[in-house]
Tab-separated table of C-alpha atoms in Angstrom:
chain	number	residue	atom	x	y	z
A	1	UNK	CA	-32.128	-79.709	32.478
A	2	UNK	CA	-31.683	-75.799	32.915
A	3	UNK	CA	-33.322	-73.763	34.988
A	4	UNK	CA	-35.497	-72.436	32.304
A	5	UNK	CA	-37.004	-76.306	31.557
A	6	UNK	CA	-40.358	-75.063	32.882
A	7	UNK	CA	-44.031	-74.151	31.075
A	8	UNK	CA	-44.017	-70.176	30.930
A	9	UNK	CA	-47.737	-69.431	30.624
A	10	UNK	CA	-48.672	-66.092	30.016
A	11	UNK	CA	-45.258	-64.980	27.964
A	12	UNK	CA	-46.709	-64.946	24.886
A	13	UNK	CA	-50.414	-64.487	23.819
A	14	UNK	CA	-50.166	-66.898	20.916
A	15	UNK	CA	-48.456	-69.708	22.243
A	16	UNK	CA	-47.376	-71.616	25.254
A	17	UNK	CA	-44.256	-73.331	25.496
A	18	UNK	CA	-43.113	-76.408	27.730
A	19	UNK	CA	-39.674	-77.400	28.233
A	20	UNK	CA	-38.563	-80.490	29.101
A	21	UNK	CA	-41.692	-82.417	30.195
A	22	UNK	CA	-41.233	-85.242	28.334
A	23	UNK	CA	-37.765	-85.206	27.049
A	24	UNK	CA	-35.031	-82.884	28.698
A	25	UNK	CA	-33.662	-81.649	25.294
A	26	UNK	CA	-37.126	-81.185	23.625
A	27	UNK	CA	-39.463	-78.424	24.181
A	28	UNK	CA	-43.216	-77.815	22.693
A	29	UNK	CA	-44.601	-74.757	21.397
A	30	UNK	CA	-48.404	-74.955	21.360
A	31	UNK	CA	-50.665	-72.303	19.515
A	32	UNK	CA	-53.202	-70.899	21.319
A	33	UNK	CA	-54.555	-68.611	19.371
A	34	UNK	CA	-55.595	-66.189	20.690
A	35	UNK	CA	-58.388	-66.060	18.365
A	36	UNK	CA	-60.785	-69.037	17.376
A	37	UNK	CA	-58.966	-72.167	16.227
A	38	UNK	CA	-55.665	-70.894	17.257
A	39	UNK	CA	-56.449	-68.335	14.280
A	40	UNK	CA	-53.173	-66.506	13.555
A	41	UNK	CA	-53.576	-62.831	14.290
A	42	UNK	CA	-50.988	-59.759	15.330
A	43	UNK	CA	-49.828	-61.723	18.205
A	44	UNK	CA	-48.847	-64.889	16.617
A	45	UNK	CA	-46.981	-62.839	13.764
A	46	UNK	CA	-45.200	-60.713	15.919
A	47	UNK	CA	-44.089	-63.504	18.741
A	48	UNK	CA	-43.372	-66.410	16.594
A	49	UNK	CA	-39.280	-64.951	15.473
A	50	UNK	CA	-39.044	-63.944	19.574
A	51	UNK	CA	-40.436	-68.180	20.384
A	52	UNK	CA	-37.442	-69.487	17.954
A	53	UNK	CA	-35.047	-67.121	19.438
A	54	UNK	CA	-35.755	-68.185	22.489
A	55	UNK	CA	-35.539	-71.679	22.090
A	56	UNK	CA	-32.241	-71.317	19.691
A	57	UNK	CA	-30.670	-69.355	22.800
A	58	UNK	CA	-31.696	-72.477	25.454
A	59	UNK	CA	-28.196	-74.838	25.148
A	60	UNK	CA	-30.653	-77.467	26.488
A	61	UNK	CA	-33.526	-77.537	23.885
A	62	UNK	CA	-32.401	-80.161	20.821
A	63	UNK	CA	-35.713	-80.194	19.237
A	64	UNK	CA	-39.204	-78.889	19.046
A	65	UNK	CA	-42.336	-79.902	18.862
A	66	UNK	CA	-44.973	-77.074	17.019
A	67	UNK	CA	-48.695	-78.470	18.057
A	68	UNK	CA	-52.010	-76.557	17.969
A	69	UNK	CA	-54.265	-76.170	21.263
A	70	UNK	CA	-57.816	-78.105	21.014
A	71	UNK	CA	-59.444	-79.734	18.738
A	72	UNK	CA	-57.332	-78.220	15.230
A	73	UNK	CA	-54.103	-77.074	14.578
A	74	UNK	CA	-54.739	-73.521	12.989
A	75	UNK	CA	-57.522	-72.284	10.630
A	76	UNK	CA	-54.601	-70.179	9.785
A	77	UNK	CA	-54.508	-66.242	9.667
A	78	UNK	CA	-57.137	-64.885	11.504
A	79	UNK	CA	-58.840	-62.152	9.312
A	80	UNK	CA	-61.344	-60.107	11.581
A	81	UNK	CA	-57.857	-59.838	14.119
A	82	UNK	CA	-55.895	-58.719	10.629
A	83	UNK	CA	-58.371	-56.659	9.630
A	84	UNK	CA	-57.305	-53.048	11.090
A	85	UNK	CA	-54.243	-53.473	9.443
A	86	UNK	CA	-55.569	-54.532	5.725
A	87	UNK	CA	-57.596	-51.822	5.934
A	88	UNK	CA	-54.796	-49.681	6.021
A	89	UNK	CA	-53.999	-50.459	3.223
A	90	UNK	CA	-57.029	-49.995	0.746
A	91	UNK	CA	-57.096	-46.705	-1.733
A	92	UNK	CA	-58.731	-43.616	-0.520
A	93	UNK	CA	-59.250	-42.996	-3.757
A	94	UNK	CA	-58.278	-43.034	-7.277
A	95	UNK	CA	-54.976	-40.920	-7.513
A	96	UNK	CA	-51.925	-43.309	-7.516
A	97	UNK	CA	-50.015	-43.613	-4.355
A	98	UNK	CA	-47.035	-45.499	-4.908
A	99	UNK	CA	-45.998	-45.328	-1.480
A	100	UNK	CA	-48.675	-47.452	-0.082
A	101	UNK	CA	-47.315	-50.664	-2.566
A	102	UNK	CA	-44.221	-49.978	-0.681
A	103	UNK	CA	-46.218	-50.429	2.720
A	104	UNK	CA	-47.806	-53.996	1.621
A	105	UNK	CA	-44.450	-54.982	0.477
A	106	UNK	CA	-42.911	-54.348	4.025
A	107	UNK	CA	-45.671	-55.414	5.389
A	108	UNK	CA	-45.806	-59.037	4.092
A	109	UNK	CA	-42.513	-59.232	4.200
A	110	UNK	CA	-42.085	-58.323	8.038
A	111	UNK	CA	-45.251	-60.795	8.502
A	112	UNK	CA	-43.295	-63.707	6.742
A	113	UNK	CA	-40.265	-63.543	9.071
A	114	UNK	CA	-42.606	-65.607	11.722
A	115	UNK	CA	-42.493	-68.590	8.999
A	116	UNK	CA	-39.033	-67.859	8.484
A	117	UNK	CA	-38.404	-67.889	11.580
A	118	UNK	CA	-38.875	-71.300	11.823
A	119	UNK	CA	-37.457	-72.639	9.040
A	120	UNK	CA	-34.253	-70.554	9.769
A	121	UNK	CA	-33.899	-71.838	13.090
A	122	UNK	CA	-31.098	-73.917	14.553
A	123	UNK	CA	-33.312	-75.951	16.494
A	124	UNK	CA	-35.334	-78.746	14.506
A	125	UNK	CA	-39.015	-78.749	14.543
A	126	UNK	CA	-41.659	-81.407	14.586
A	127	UNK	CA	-45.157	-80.467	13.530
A	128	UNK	CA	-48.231	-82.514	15.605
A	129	UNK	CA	-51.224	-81.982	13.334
A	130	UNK	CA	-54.429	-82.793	14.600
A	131	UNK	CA	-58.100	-81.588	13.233
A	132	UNK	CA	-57.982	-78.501	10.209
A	133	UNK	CA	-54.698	-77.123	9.230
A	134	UNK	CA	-55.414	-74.576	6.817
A	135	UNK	CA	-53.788	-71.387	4.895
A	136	UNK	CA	-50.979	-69.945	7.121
A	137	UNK	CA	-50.937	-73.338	9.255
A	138	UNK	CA	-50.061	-74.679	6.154
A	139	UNK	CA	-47.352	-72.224	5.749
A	140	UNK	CA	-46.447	-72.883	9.322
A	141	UNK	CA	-45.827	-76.334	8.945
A	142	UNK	CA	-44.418	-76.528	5.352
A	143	UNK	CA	-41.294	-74.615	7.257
A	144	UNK	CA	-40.928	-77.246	9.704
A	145	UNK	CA	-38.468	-80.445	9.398
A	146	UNK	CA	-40.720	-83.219	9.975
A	147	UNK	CA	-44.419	-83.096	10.167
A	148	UNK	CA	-47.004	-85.822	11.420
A	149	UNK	CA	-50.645	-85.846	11.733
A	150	UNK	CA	-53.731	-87.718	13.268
A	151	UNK	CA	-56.481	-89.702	11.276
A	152	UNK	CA	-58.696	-86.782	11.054
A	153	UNK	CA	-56.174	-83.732	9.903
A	154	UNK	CA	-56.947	-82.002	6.835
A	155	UNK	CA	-54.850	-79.543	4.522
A	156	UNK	CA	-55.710	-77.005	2.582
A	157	UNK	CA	-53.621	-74.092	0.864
A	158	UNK	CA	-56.775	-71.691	1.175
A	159	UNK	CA	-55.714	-68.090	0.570
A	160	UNK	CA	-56.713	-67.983	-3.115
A	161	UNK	CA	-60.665	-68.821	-1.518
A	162	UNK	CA	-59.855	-65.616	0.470
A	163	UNK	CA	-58.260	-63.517	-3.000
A	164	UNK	CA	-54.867	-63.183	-1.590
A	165	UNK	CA	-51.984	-65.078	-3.614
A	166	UNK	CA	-50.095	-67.208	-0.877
A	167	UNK	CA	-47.615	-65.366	0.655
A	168	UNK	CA	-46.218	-66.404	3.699
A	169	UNK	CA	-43.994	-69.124	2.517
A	170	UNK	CA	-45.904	-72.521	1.360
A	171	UNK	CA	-45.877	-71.413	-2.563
A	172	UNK	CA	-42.091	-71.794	-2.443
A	173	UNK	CA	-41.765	-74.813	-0.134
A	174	UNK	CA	-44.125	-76.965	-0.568
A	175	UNK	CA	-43.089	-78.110	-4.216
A	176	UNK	CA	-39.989	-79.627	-2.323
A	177	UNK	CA	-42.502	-81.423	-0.286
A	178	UNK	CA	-45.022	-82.506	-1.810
A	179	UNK	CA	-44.339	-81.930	-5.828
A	180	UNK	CA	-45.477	-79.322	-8.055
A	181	UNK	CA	-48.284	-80.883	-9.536
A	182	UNK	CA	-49.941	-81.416	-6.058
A	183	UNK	CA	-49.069	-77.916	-5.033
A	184	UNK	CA	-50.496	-75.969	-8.026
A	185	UNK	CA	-53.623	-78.308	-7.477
A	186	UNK	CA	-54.249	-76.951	-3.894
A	187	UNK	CA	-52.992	-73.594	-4.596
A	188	UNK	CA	-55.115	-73.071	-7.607
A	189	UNK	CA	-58.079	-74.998	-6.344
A	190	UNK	CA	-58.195	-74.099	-1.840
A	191	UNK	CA	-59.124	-77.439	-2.034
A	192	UNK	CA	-59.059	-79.827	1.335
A	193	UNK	CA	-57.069	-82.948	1.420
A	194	UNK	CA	-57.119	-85.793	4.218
A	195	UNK	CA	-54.448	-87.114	6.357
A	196	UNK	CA	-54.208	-90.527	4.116
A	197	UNK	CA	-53.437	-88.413	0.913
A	198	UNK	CA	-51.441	-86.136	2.940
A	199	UNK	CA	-49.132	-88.912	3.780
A	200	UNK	CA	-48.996	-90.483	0.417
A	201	UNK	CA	-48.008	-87.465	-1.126
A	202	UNK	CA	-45.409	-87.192	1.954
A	203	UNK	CA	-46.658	-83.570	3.538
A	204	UNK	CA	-46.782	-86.143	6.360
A	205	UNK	CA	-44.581	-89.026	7.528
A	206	UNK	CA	-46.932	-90.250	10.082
A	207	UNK	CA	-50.253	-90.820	10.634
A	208	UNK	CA	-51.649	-91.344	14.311
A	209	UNK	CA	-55.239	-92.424	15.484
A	210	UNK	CA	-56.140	-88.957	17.450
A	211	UNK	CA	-54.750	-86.224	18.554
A	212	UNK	CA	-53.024	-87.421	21.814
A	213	UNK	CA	-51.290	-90.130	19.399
A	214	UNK	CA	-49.710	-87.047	16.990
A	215	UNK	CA	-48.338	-85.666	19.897
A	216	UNK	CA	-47.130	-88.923	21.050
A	217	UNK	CA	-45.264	-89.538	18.004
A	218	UNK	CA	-44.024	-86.098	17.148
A	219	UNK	CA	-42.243	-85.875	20.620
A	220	UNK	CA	-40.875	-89.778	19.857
A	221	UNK	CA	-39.256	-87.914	16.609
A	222	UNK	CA	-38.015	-85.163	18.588
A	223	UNK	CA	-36.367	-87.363	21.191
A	224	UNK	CA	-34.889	-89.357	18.771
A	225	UNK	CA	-33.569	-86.373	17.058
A	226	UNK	CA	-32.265	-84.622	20.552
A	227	UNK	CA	-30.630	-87.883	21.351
A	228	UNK	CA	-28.026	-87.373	18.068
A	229	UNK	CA	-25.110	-84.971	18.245
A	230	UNK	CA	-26.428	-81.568	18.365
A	231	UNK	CA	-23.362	-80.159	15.786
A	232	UNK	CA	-24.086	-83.017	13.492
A	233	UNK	CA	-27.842	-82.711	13.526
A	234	UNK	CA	-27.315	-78.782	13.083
A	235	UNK	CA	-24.737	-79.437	9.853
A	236	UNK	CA	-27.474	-82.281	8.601
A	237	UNK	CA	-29.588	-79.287	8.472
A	238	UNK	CA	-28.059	-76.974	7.011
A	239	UNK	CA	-26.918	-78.454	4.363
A	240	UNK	CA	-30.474	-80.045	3.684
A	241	UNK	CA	-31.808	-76.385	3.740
A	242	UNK	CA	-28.579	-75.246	1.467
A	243	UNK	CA	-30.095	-77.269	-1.270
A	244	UNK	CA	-33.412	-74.837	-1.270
A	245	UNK	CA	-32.781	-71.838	0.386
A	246	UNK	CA	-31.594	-69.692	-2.462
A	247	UNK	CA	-35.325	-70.646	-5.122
A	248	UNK	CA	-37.660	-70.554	-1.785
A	249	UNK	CA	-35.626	-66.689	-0.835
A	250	UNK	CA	-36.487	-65.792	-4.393
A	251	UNK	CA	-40.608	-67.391	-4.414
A	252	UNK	CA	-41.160	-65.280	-1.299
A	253	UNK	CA	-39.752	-62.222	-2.317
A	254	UNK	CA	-41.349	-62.512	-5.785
A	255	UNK	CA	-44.777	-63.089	-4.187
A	256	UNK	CA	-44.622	-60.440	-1.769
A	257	UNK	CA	-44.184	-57.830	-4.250
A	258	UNK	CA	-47.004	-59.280	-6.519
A	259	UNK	CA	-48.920	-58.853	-3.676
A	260	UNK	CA	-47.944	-55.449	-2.967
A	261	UNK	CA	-49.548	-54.433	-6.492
A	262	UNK	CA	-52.417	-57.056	-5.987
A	263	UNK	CA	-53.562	-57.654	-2.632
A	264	UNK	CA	-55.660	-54.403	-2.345
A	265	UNK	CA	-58.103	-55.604	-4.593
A	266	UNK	CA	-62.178	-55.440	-5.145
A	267	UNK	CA	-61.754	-59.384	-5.213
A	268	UNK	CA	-59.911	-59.703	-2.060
A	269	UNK	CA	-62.884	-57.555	-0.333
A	270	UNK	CA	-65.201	-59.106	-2.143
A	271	UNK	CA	-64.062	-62.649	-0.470
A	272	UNK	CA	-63.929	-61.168	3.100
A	273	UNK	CA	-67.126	-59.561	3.155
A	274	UNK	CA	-68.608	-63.097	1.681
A	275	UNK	CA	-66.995	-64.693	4.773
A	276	UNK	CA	-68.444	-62.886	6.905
A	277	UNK	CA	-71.885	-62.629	5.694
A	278	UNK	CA	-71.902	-66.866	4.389
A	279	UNK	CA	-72.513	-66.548	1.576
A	280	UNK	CA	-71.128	-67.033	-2.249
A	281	UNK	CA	-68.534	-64.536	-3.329
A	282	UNK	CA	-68.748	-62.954	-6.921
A	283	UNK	CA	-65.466	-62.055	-8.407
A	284	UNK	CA	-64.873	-59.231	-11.358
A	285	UNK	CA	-61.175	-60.134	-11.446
A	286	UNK	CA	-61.032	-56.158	-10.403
């Protein structure tokens, strides 16, 4: 175990990670929010490519374990934290300014290297779902090797309930998953499914009673996985990801610059401002 195999509270504001407490070659990366639900906000986004470099750069860590503090994983990205920076990016007023498509574009884009991030990473990741997993969580996990969840998970692609087109990754991956016909279903829909269709469809491999019995079984995965020969589990890998790297590259760039000429729109405001007064939202398709 290196010196480093210790929990380092306080690093990072959106996570804490463990090394080494239950397996010497595994380490756990816990969200923590900061915001409600381990909501994904400007911390998480800018931390999460700094967490996987970090763990890629520990010789001892094999495998990781991605959980979510509490009682869910992530409601995903957390809008009032976001919202400073969307509003950035909503016309001042009618005269064309080209320059500020160019500003979502580098914007999602620079956003998406936290999912990236992860699925880019050298070290193999385990995802321990427990309670709602929803949006960017889903995202999260879709970029992870192996994901398991407890009786009482739920998924849900929900960004087009919120008038954004998915863009942080899940469009692209989860068809490898999961199918297309089950992805366009909760992409098109922001529909909820449970943990017993999650794992017939295979988003999950695993289903455990409760929370403390995801976590149980992710790390089981992870040990098993640190236990193999770290060149051989790294070349399994790669040439797994080899297969899908090149169509998921070309979904995520495609969607970000849809978004870029989309995602300032009257509908998009229209679905944030009915969050946050509950109630109904009324789209124009504007």
């Amino acid at each position: 175990m290196s010196d480093s195999d210790t929990t380092t509270p306080g690093e990072y504001a959106s996570v804490r990670i463990e090394k080494g407490t239950r397996h010497p070659h595994v380490a756990q990366v816990t969200l923590i929010g900061p915001g409600r639900n381990n909501g994904m906000g400007p911390d998480f986004w800018a931390e999460m490519p700094r967490v996987m470099a970090e763990l890629d750069a520990d010789p001892e860590i094999r495998a990781a374990v991605i959980a979510g503090d509490g009682r869910n994983f992530s409601y995903g990205l957390d809008l009032m934290a976001m919202m400073p920076q969307f509003m950035e990016f909503l016309p001042r007023d009618k005269a064309p300014d080209a320059s500020r498509n160019e500003r979502i574009l580098d914007f999602v884009e620079t956003m998406r290297q936290a999912i990236d991030s992860v699925a880019a990473a050298r070290t193999p990741t385990i995802a321990a779902v427990q309670g709602r997993c929803i949006g960017g969580a889903m995202d999260l996990i879709s970029a992870c090797d192996v994901r398991h969840g407890s009786a009482d998970s739920s998924y849900s692609v929900r960004e087009v309930k919120v008038g954004i087109v998915a863009d942080m990754g899940s469009l692209g991956r989860l068809p490898y998953i999961i199918g297309a016909g089950l992805t366009r279903e909760l992409a098109l829909t922001g529909r909820d499914i449970d943990a017993e269709t999650a794992l017939r469809y295979g988003l999950i491999t695993n289903v455990a009673d409760d929370a403390a019995g995801v976590l149980d079984s992710a790390h089981a995965t992870a040990a098993e996985i640190a236990d193999n020969p770290p060149l051989v589990v790294r070349g399994t890998r790669e040439v797994l990801n080899r297969a899908t790297e090149g169509p998921i590259r070309e979904s995520n760039r495609y969607v970000a610059t849809w978004n870029a000429g989309f995602l300032a729109s009257a509908d998009m405001m229209e679905a944030v401002s009915a969050a946050l007064e509950k109630r109904d939202a009324t789209y124009t398709g504007r």
